[in-house]
Amino acid sequence: MTGTRRPRERPPGAEPLVGSTWTLDVGPVAHGGHCVARHEGQVVFVRHALPGERVVARVTEGRVGDRFLRADAVEVLAASPHRVPRPCPYAVPGQCGGCDWQHVELAHQRTLKTAVVREQFRRLAGLDVDVTVAPVPGDEDGLRWRTRVEFAVGPDGRAGLHEHRSTRIVPIDDCLIATREVISSGVLETQWQDCSAVDVIAATRPDEPVLVPLPRQGGGRGAGGGLVGERVEVGDWAGEYVLAARGFWQVHPGAAATFLSRVLALLAAGPGDRVLDLYAGSGLFALPLGERVQPGGSVLAVEGDRTAVDNGIRNTEGLETVEWRANRVDRELRSLTGQGISADLAVLDPPRTGAGRDVMSALAGMRPRRIVYVACDPAALARDVKTADGLGYRLTALEAYDAFPMTHHVECIALLEPQRR
């Protein structure tokens, strides 16, 4: 069938390798919080290791003949100079899977993330990028930064976190990347009956964290918990935002201001500009952009979540320059391009899967003079940058930020501009 990828065939009766232990020489870091090693020619993705180490690794997934295996380093025979004692007792093989790099010096975590971003762009976009992952202010040496945490609830009613790539729930007494406000909410001491999870949201307002129990027959992402408030300051500008407690917002306390500052600087919007804000959330970018394009300009904010749109309308009320559309971004762009509508500038902040070819094609067809792309996955960004290059837009700036310390995640901001003919 056209467009269907055939599954890779294994030899009949391929032997399972889970539980096997091997001594491995660990190679380079890879996207996803692990490093690459090989055993008898087979690729092994190893967690809890570092490049250059020699470890004993236990296989956690895979069979003979698989394209790759997964494993945990359970003993370090020759350690990297960048290895440090883990601050969290749960960040070990077989326990919590939330953190990837607690055994690594914080500065070296950023070195590893920098290598990942560069490798993804080289492999997926064919570009050698000069980028270095920068810190985001607001954490405590890489800890106590996560303002929003969804804790899973086990059959015993106790809240915890999942083991890596597993549904098994690990009971915990603390989560060191969660803010002190999240932990002091009492979520880990409470018995949560008939719940599958509990969201804890430590927003700017109210002063106390909001706890949202999710029943085993729960609702959608934005359901429950009411509204919370966030305040963002960039220079002498300050914005007040209202959003659903379980709605999308940056989880690092310094991330929203850092990203907003860079987006505004890279876009350089001014009076009269027509701006597209795609995957607009509750209006983090739309609010200050709506002010900057006055007089004579406009901001069209497109968001697929109806609750977020309602809150975005509230956040930008009084700004006649801002219009909201509750629609899928690809559908809205098809409609706009079908009407022959163009734009001067665009910002997009898509989900982890990226914008995709349809969105990038439609956006390029509207011929903005600058596109600023905010991305939480460097691989998805690199693929979309390659697509944009084929549509006449080149990457002219790339920044990366460590908004998720102790994990493999990294945030990137890319500037795309029309290629000179």
CSV table of C-alpha atoms in Angstrom, one decimal:
chain,number,residue,atom,x,y,z
A,1,MET,CA,0.0,0.0,0.0
A,2,THR,CA,1.4,3.4,-1.0
A,3,GLY,CA,2.9,5.4,1.9
A,4,THR,CA,2.8,2.5,4.3
A,5,ARG,CA,6.1,1.5,6.0
A,6,ARG,CA,6.5,-2.3,6.3
A,7,PRO,CA,7.6,-3.5,9.7
A,8,ARG,CA,11.1,-4.7,10.1
A,9,GLU,CA,11.1,-8.5,10.0
A,10,ARG,CA,12.8,-10.4,12.8
A,11,PRO,CA,14.2,-13.9,12.4
A,12,PRO,CA,11.6,-16.4,13.5
A,13,GLY,CA,11.8,-17.0,17.2
A,14,ALA,CA,14.3,-14.2,17.8
A,15,GLU,CA,15.8,-14.5,21.2
A,16,PRO,CA,14.8,-11.9,23.8
A,17,LEU,CA,17.8,-10.1,25.3
A,18,VAL,CA,16.1,-8.3,28.3
A,19,GLY,CA,18.2,-8.9,31.4
A,20,SER,CA,21.4,-9.7,29.6
A,21,THR,CA,24.4,-7.8,31.0
A,22,TRP,CA,27.4,-6.8,28.9
A,23,THR,CA,30.5,-4.7,29.4
A,24,LEU,CA,30.3,-1.8,26.9
A,25,ASP,CA,32.5,1.1,25.8
A,26,VAL,CA,30.1,4.1,25.6
A,27,GLY,CA,30.2,6.3,22.6
A,28,PRO,CA,28.6,9.7,21.7
A,29,VAL,CA,25.5,11.2,23.2
A,30,ALA,CA,22.2,10.7,21.2
A,31,HIS,CA,18.9,12.5,21.2
A,32,GLY,CA,16.7,11.1,23.9
A,33,GLY,CA,18.8,11.0,27.1
A,34,HIS,CA,21.1,8.1,26.3
A,35,CYS,CA,24.5,7.4,24.7
A,36,VAL,CA,25.3,5.0,21.9
A,37,ALA,CA,27.3,1.8,22.3
A,38,ARG,CA,27.7,-1.4,20.4
A,39,HIS,CA,27.7,-5.1,21.3
A,40,GLU,CA,28.7,-7.6,18.6
A,41,GLY,CA,27.7,-5.1,15.9
A,42,GLN,CA,24.3,-4.3,17.4
A,43,VAL,CA,23.5,-0.7,18.5
A,44,VAL,CA,22.7,-0.2,22.2
A,45,PHE,CA,21.2,3.0,23.6
A,46,VAL,CA,22.5,3.2,27.1
A,47,ARG,CA,21.0,5.4,29.9
A,48,HIS,CA,22.8,6.5,33.1
A,49,ALA,CA,26.1,6.5,31.1
A,50,LEU,CA,28.4,9.2,29.7
A,51,PRO,CA,30.5,9.3,26.5
A,52,GLY,CA,33.9,7.7,27.0
A,53,GLU,CA,32.9,5.5,30.0
A,54,ARG,CA,33.2,1.8,30.3
A,55,VAL,CA,30.1,0.3,32.0
A,56,VAL,CA,28.3,-2.8,32.7
A,57,ALA,CA,24.9,-2.4,31.1
A,58,ARG,CA,21.7,-4.5,31.5
A,59,VAL,CA,19.4,-4.7,28.5
A,60,THR,CA,15.9,-3.4,29.2
A,61,GLU,CA,14.3,-3.7,25.7
A,62,GLY,CA,15.1,-5.7,22.6
A,63,ARG,CA,15.7,-9.1,20.9
A,64,VAL,CA,18.4,-10.5,18.7
A,65,GLY,CA,18.1,-8.9,15.2
A,66,ASP,CA,16.4,-5.7,16.4
A,67,ARG,CA,17.7,-2.5,14.8
A,68,PHE,CA,18.7,-1.3,18.3
A,69,LEU,CA,18.5,-2.3,22.0
A,70,ARG,CA,17.9,-0.2,25.1
A,71,ALA,CA,20.0,-0.7,28.3
A,72,ASP,CA,20.8,0.8,31.6
A,73,ALA,CA,24.3,1.3,33.0
A,74,VAL,CA,24.2,-0.6,36.3
A,75,GLU,CA,27.9,-0.4,37.1
A,76,VAL,CA,30.6,2.1,36.1
A,77,LEU,CA,34.0,0.5,35.5
A,78,ALA,CA,35.7,3.7,34.1
A,79,ALA,CA,34.0,6.9,34.9
A,80,SER,CA,33.9,10.2,32.9
A,81,PRO,CA,35.4,13.2,34.7
A,82,HIS,CA,32.0,14.9,34.3
A,83,ARG,CA,30.2,12.3,36.4
A,84,VAL,CA,28.9,13.5,39.7
A,85,PRO,CA,26.8,11.8,42.5
A,86,ARG,CA,23.1,11.9,41.8
A,87,PRO,CA,21.3,14.4,44.0
A,88,CYS,CA,18.1,12.3,43.7
A,89,PRO,CA,17.9,8.7,45.0
A,90,TYR,CA,15.2,7.9,42.5
A,91,ALA,CA,17.2,8.8,39.4
A,92,VAL,CA,18.7,5.3,39.1
A,93,PRO,CA,18.0,2.3,36.9
A,94,GLY,CA,14.6,0.8,37.6
A,95,GLN,CA,13.3,3.9,39.4
A,96,CYS,CA,11.9,7.2,38.2
A,97,GLY,CA,12.4,7.9,34.5
A,98,GLY,CA,11.8,11.7,34.7
A,99,CYS,CA,15.4,12.8,34.7
A,100,ASP,CA,18.2,11.7,32.3
A,101,TRP,CA,21.3,13.5,33.4
A,102,GLN,CA,21.3,13.8,37.2
A,103,HIS,CA,24.7,11.9,37.2
A,104,VAL,CA,26.2,14.7,35.0
A,105,GLU,CA,27.7,18.1,35.9
A,106,LEU,CA,25.2,20.8,35.1
A,107,ALA,CA,27.6,22.6,32.7
A,108,HIS,CA,28.4,19.4,30.9
A,109,GLN,CA,24.7,18.6,30.6
A,110,ARG,CA,24.5,21.7,28.4
A,111,THR,CA,27.5,20.6,26.5
A,112,LEU,CA,25.8,17.3,25.8
A,113,LYS,CA,22.6,19.1,24.7
A,114,THR,CA,24.6,21.3,22.4
A,115,ALA,CA,26.1,18.3,20.8
A,116,VAL,CA,22.6,16.8,20.3
A,117,VAL,CA,21.2,20.0,18.7
A,118,ARG,CA,24.2,20.3,16.3
A,119,GLU,CA,24.0,16.6,15.4
A,120,GLN,CA,20.2,16.8,14.7
A,121,PHE,CA,20.7,19.7,12.4
A,122,ARG,CA,23.6,18.1,10.6
A,123,ARG,CA,21.8,14.8,10.1
A,124,LEU,CA,18.3,16.0,9.4
A,125,ALA,CA,18.8,19.5,7.9
A,126,GLY,CA,22.2,19.1,6.4
A,127,LEU,CA,23.4,22.2,8.3
A,128,ASP,CA,26.4,22.8,10.5
A,129,VAL,CA,25.0,25.2,13.1
A,130,ASP,CA,27.0,27.3,15.6
A,131,VAL,CA,24.9,27.1,18.7
A,132,THR,CA,25.5,26.7,22.4
A,133,VAL,CA,22.8,25.7,24.9
A,134,ALA,CA,22.4,28.6,27.4
A,135,PRO,CA,21.0,28.5,31.0
A,136,VAL,CA,17.6,29.9,31.9
A,137,PRO,CA,17.5,31.9,35.1
A,138,GLY,CA,15.2,30.7,37.9
A,139,ASP,CA,16.3,27.3,39.0
A,140,GLU,CA,18.6,26.2,41.9
A,141,ASP,CA,21.7,24.8,40.2
A,142,GLY,CA,19.4,22.8,37.8
A,143,LEU,CA,16.9,21.8,40.5
A,144,ARG,CA,13.6,23.2,41.9
A,145,TRP,CA,12.4,24.6,38.6
A,146,ARG,CA,9.3,22.6,37.5
A,147,THR,CA,6.2,24.6,38.3
A,148,ARG,CA,3.8,22.1,36.8
A,149,VAL,CA,4.0,18.4,37.6
A,150,GLU,CA,1.5,15.6,36.8
A,151,PHE,CA,2.0,12.9,39.4
A,152,ALA,CA,0.7,9.4,38.6
A,153,VAL,CA,-1.4,7.6,41.2
A,154,GLY,CA,-1.0,4.0,42.0
A,155,PRO,CA,-3.6,1.5,43.1
A,156,ASP,CA,-2.8,2.2,46.7
A,157,GLY,CA,-3.7,5.9,46.2
A,158,ARG,CA,-0.2,7.1,46.6
A,159,ALA,CA,1.2,9.7,44.1
A,160,GLY,CA,4.5,9.0,42.3
A,161,LEU,CA,6.2,9.1,38.9
A,162,HIS,CA,6.6,6.6,36.2
A,163,GLU,CA,9.6,4.4,35.6
A,164,HIS,CA,11.4,5.1,32.3
A,165,ARG,CA,9.3,3.8,29.3
A,166,SER,CA,6.9,2.0,31.7
A,167,THR,CA,3.5,2.3,33.3
A,168,ARG,CA,4.9,1.2,36.6
A,169,ILE,CA,4.5,4.0,39.2
A,170,VAL,CA,7.5,4.6,41.5
A,171,PRO,CA,6.4,6.0,44.9
A,172,ILE,CA,8.5,9.0,45.9
A,173,ASP,CA,9.0,11.3,48.9
A,174,ASP,CA,10.3,14.3,46.9
A,175,CYS,CA,11.0,15.4,43.3
A,176,LEU,CA,14.1,17.5,43.2
A,177,ILE,CA,13.3,19.2,39.9
A,178,ALA,CA,9.8,20.3,41.1
A,179,THR,CA,9.6,23.7,42.9
A,180,ARG,CA,9.4,23.7,46.6
A,181,GLU,CA,5.8,25.1,46.3
A,182,VAL,CA,4.8,22.0,44.3
A,183,ILE,CA,6.2,19.6,46.9
A,184,SER,CA,4.9,21.6,49.9
A,185,SER,CA,1.4,21.3,48.5
A,186,GLY,CA,1.1,17.9,50.2
A,187,VAL,CA,0.5,15.9,47.0
A,188,LEU,CA,3.0,13.2,48.0
A,189,GLU,CA,1.5,12.7,51.5
A,190,THR,CA,-2.2,12.5,50.4
A,191,GLN,CA,-4.1,9.4,49.6
A,192,TRP,CA,-5.8,9.9,46.2
A,193,GLN,CA,-8.6,7.5,45.9
A,194,ASP,CA,-10.2,6.7,42.5
A,195,CYS,CA,-7.6,9.0,40.8
A,196,SER,CA,-5.3,8.2,37.9
A,197,ALA,CA,-3.1,11.2,38.4
A,198,VAL,CA,-2.9,14.6,40.2
A,199,ASP,CA,-1.7,17.8,38.5
A,200,VAL,CA,0.0,20.3,40.7
A,201,ILE,CA,0.3,23.9,39.3
A,202,ALA,CA,2.4,26.5,41.1
A,203,ALA,CA,1.5,29.6,39.1
A,204,THR,CA,2.1,33.2,39.9
A,205,ARG,CA,-1.4,33.5,41.1
A,206,PRO,CA,-2.9,32.2,43.4
A,207,ASP,CA,-0.2,32.2,46.0
A,208,GLU,CA,-0.9,28.5,46.9
A,209,PRO,CA,-0.5,25.7,44.3
A,210,VAL,CA,-3.6,24.4,42.6
A,211,LEU,CA,-4.1,20.6,42.9
A,212,VAL,CA,-6.3,19.0,40.2
A,213,PRO,CA,-7.1,15.3,40.8
A,214,LEU,CA,-7.8,13.4,37.6
A,215,PRO,CA,-10.5,10.7,38.0
A,216,ARG,CA,-9.8,7.4,36.3
A,217,GLN,CA,-12.4,8.4,33.8
A,218,GLY,CA,-10.9,11.8,33.3
A,219,GLY,CA,-11.3,14.7,30.9
A,220,GLY,CA,-9.1,16.5,28.4
A,221,ARG,CA,-5.9,18.4,28.7
A,222,GLY,CA,-7.5,21.7,29.6
A,223,ALA,CA,-10.3,20.3,31.8
A,224,GLY,CA,-10.6,21.0,35.5
A,225,GLY,CA,-8.8,23.2,38.0
A,226,GLY,CA,-10.3,26.5,37.0
A,227,LEU,CA,-8.0,29.4,36.1
A,228,VAL,CA,-4.6,30.5,37.2
A,229,GLY,CA,-2.7,33.7,36.6
A,230,GLU,CA,0.9,34.3,35.3
A,231,ARG,CA,2.9,37.5,35.2
A,232,VAL,CA,5.7,38.0,32.7
A,233,GLU,CA,8.2,40.8,32.8
A,234,VAL,CA,10.5,41.7,29.9
A,235,GLY,CA,12.5,44.8,30.5
A,236,ASP,CA,10.1,47.6,31.5
A,237,TRP,CA,7.2,45.7,30.0
A,238,ALA,CA,4.9,43.5,32.1
A,239,GLY,CA,2.0,41.3,31.0
A,240,GLU,CA,-0.7,39.6,33.0
A,241,TYR,CA,-2.1,36.3,31.7
A,242,VAL,CA,-5.0,34.1,32.7
A,243,LEU,CA,-5.1,30.5,31.6
A,244,ALA,CA,-6.6,27.1,32.4
A,245,ALA,CA,-4.8,25.5,35.4
A,246,ARG,CA,-4.1,22.5,33.2
A,247,GLY,CA,-3.5,24.5,30.0
A,248,PHE,CA,-0.1,24.9,28.4
A,249,TRP,CA,2.4,27.2,30.0
A,250,GLN,CA,6.2,27.0,30.2
A,251,VAL,CA,7.1,25.0,33.3
A,252,HIS,CA,10.5,26.6,34.1
A,253,PRO,CA,9.9,29.9,36.0
A,254,GLY,CA,12.3,31.8,33.8
A,255,ALA,CA,11.3,30.3,30.4
A,256,ALA,CA,8.3,32.5,29.5
A,257,ALA,CA,10.2,35.8,30.0
A,258,THR,CA,13.3,34.5,28.3
A,259,PHE,CA,11.5,33.1,25.2
A,260,LEU,CA,9.3,36.2,24.9
A,261,SER,CA,12.3,38.5,25.1
A,262,ARG,CA,14.1,36.6,22.3
A,263,VAL,CA,11.0,36.3,20.1
A,264,LEU,CA,10.3,40.0,20.3
A,265,ALA,CA,13.9,40.9,19.5
A,266,LEU,CA,14.1,38.5,16.5
A,267,LEU,CA,10.7,39.5,15.0
A,268,ALA,CA,11.3,43.2,15.5
A,269,ALA,CA,7.7,44.0,14.9
A,270,GLY,CA,6.6,47.6,14.5
A,271,PRO,CA,3.6,49.8,13.7
A,272,GLY,CA,1.6,48.6,10.7
A,273,ASP,CA,3.0,45.0,10.7
A,274,ARG,CA,0.7,42.1,10.0
A,275,VAL,CA,1.8,39.2,12.3
A,276,LEU,CA,0.7,35.6,12.5
A,277,ASP,CA,0.9,33.9,15.9
A,278,LEU,CA,0.5,30.2,15.3
A,279,TYR,CA,-0.1,27.7,18.1
A,280,ALA,CA,-0.7,30.8,20.1
A,281,GLY,CA,-1.7,29.2,23.4
A,282,SER,CA,-3.3,31.8,25.7
A,283,GLY,CA,-1.5,34.7,24.1
A,284,LEU,CA,2.1,34.8,25.5
A,285,PHE,CA,3.3,36.4,22.3
A,286,ALA,CA,0.1,37.9,21.0
A,287,LEU,CA,-0.3,40.4,23.9
A,288,PRO,CA,3.0,42.3,23.5
A,289,LEU,CA,2.9,41.9,19.7
A,290,GLY,CA,-0.6,43.4,19.6
A,291,GLU,CA,0.8,46.5,21.4
A,292,ARG,CA,3.9,46.8,19.2
A,293,VAL,CA,2.0,46.8,15.8
A,294,GLN,CA,-0.1,49.8,16.8
A,295,PRO,CA,-1.2,51.8,14.9
A,296,GLY,CA,-2.3,50.2,11.7
A,297,GLY,CA,-1.0,46.7,12.3
A,298,SER,CA,-2.7,43.4,13.2
A,299,VAL,CA,-2.0,40.1,15.0
A,300,LEU,CA,-3.9,37.0,14.0
A,301,ALA,CA,-3.6,34.4,16.7
A,302,VAL,CA,-4.4,30.8,15.8
A,303,GLU,CA,-4.9,28.0,18.4
A,304,GLY,CA,-6.7,24.7,18.3
A,305,ASP,CA,-7.6,24.5,22.0
A,306,ARG,CA,-10.9,26.4,22.4
A,307,THR,CA,-10.3,27.0,26.1
A,308,ALA,CA,-6.9,28.5,25.4
A,309,VAL,CA,-8.5,30.8,22.8
A,310,ASP,CA,-11.2,32.0,25.2
A,311,ASN,CA,-8.5,32.9,27.7
A,312,GLY,CA,-6.4,34.5,24.9
A,313,ILE,CA,-9.3,36.7,24.0
A,314,ARG,CA,-9.5,37.7,27.7
A,315,ASN,CA,-5.8,38.4,27.9
A,316,THR,CA,-5.7,40.6,24.9
A,317,GLU,CA,-9.1,42.4,25.5
A,318,GLY,CA,-8.8,46.1,24.7
A,319,LEU,CA,-6.4,45.4,21.9
A,320,GLU,CA,-8.2,45.9,18.6
A,321,THR,CA,-5.1,44.8,16.8
A,322,VAL,CA,-5.5,41.2,18.0
A,323,GLU,CA,-7.9,38.7,16.4
A,324,TRP,CA,-8.3,35.0,17.5
A,325,ARG,CA,-9.2,32.0,15.5
A,326,ALA,CA,-10.0,28.6,17.2
A,327,ASN,CA,-8.9,26.2,14.5
A,328,ARG,CA,-6.2,23.7,13.6
A,329,VAL,CA,-3.2,25.7,12.3
A,330,ASP,CA,-2.9,23.8,9.0
A,331,ARG,CA,-6.6,24.3,8.3
A,332,GLU,CA,-6.5,28.0,9.1
A,333,LEU,CA,-3.5,28.6,6.9
A,334,ARG,CA,-5.1,26.7,4.0
A,335,SER,CA,-8.0,29.1,4.3
A,336,LEU,CA,-5.9,32.2,4.5
A,337,THR,CA,-3.7,31.2,1.6
A,338,GLY,CA,-6.8,30.3,-0.4
A,339,GLN,CA,-7.9,33.9,0.1
A,340,GLY,CA,-4.6,35.3,-1.1
A,341,ILE,CA,-3.8,36.7,2.4
A,342,SER,CA,-0.1,37.5,3.2
A,343,ALA,CA,1.7,38.3,6.4
A,344,ASP,CA,4.7,40.5,7.3
A,345,LEU,CA,5.9,38.4,10.2
A,346,ALA,CA,5.2,35.0,11.8
A,347,VAL,CA,5.9,33.3,15.1
A,348,LEU,CA,5.0,29.6,15.7
A,349,ASP,CA,5.4,27.4,18.8
A,350,PRO,CA,4.2,24.0,17.7
A,351,PRO,CA,3.9,20.8,19.9
A,352,ARG,CA,6.8,18.4,20.2
A,353,THR,CA,6.0,16.8,16.8
A,354,GLY,CA,6.7,20.1,15.0
A,355,ALA,CA,4.8,22.1,12.5
A,356,GLY,CA,5.1,19.7,9.5
A,357,ARG,CA,5.3,20.1,5.8
A,358,ASP,CA,1.8,21.4,5.2
A,359,VAL,CA,2.1,24.2,7.8
A,360,MET,CA,5.6,25.2,6.6
A,361,SER,CA,4.5,25.2,3.0
A,362,ALA,CA,1.4,27.3,3.6
A,363,LEU,CA,3.4,29.7,5.9
A,364,ALA,CA,6.1,30.2,3.3
A,365,GLY,CA,3.4,30.9,0.7
A,366,MET,CA,2.3,33.9,2.7
A,367,ARG,CA,5.8,35.3,2.3
A,368,PRO,CA,6.6,36.8,5.7
A,369,ARG,CA,9.9,38.7,5.9
A,370,ARG,CA,10.8,36.8,9.1
A,371,ILE,CA,9.6,33.6,10.7
A,372,VAL,CA,10.5,32.9,14.4
A,373,TYR,CA,10.1,29.2,15.3
A,374,VAL,CA,10.1,28.2,19.0
A,375,ALA,CA,10.7,24.4,19.3
A,376,CYS,CA,10.9,22.0,22.2
A,377,ASP,CA,12.3,19.2,20.0
A,378,PRO,CA,15.5,19.8,18.0
A,379,ALA,CA,14.8,16.9,15.6
A,380,ALA,CA,11.3,18.2,14.7
A,381,LEU,CA,12.8,21.7,14.2
A,382,ALA,CA,15.6,20.5,12.0
A,383,ARG,CA,13.1,18.6,9.8
A,384,ASP,CA,11.0,21.8,9.4
A,385,VAL,CA,14.0,23.9,8.8
A,386,LYS,CA,15.0,21.6,5.9
A,387,THR,CA,11.5,21.9,4.6
A,388,ALA,CA,11.6,25.7,4.8
A,389,ASP,CA,14.9,25.7,3.0
A,390,GLY,CA,13.3,24.0,0.0
A,391,LEU,CA,10.6,26.6,0.1
A,392,GLY,CA,12.9,29.6,-0.1
A,393,TYR,CA,13.5,30.3,3.6
A,394,ARG,CA,17.0,29.9,5.1
A,395,LEU,CA,18.0,29.6,8.8
A,396,THR,CA,19.7,32.9,9.7
A,397,ALA,CA,19.9,32.5,13.5
A,398,LEU,CA,19.6,29.6,16.0
A,399,GLU,CA,19.5,29.8,19.8
A,400,ALA,CA,19.1,27.0,22.4
A,401,TYR,CA,18.1,27.1,26.0
A,402,ASP,CA,18.3,24.7,29.0
A,403,ALA,CA,14.7,25.1,30.1
A,404,PHE,CA,14.6,21.5,31.4
A,405,PRO,CA,17.8,20.9,33.5
A,406,MET,CA,18.5,17.3,34.4
A,407,THR,CA,16.5,16.0,31.5
A,408,HIS,CA,17.5,15.6,27.8
A,409,HIS,CA,14.9,18.2,26.7
A,410,VAL,CA,16.1,21.5,25.2
A,411,GLU,CA,14.3,24.5,23.8
A,412,CYS,CA,15.4,26.1,20.5
A,413,ILE,CA,14.5,29.4,18.8
A,414,ALA,CA,15.1,29.7,15.1
A,415,LEU,CA,14.9,32.7,12.8
A,416,LEU,CA,14.0,32.0,9.1
A,417,GLU,CA,14.3,34.6,6.4
A,418,PRO,CA,13.7,34.6,2.6
A,419,GLN,CA,16.7,33.4,0.6
A,420,ARG,CA,18.3,36.1,-1.5
A,421,ARG,CA,17.8,35.4,-5.2
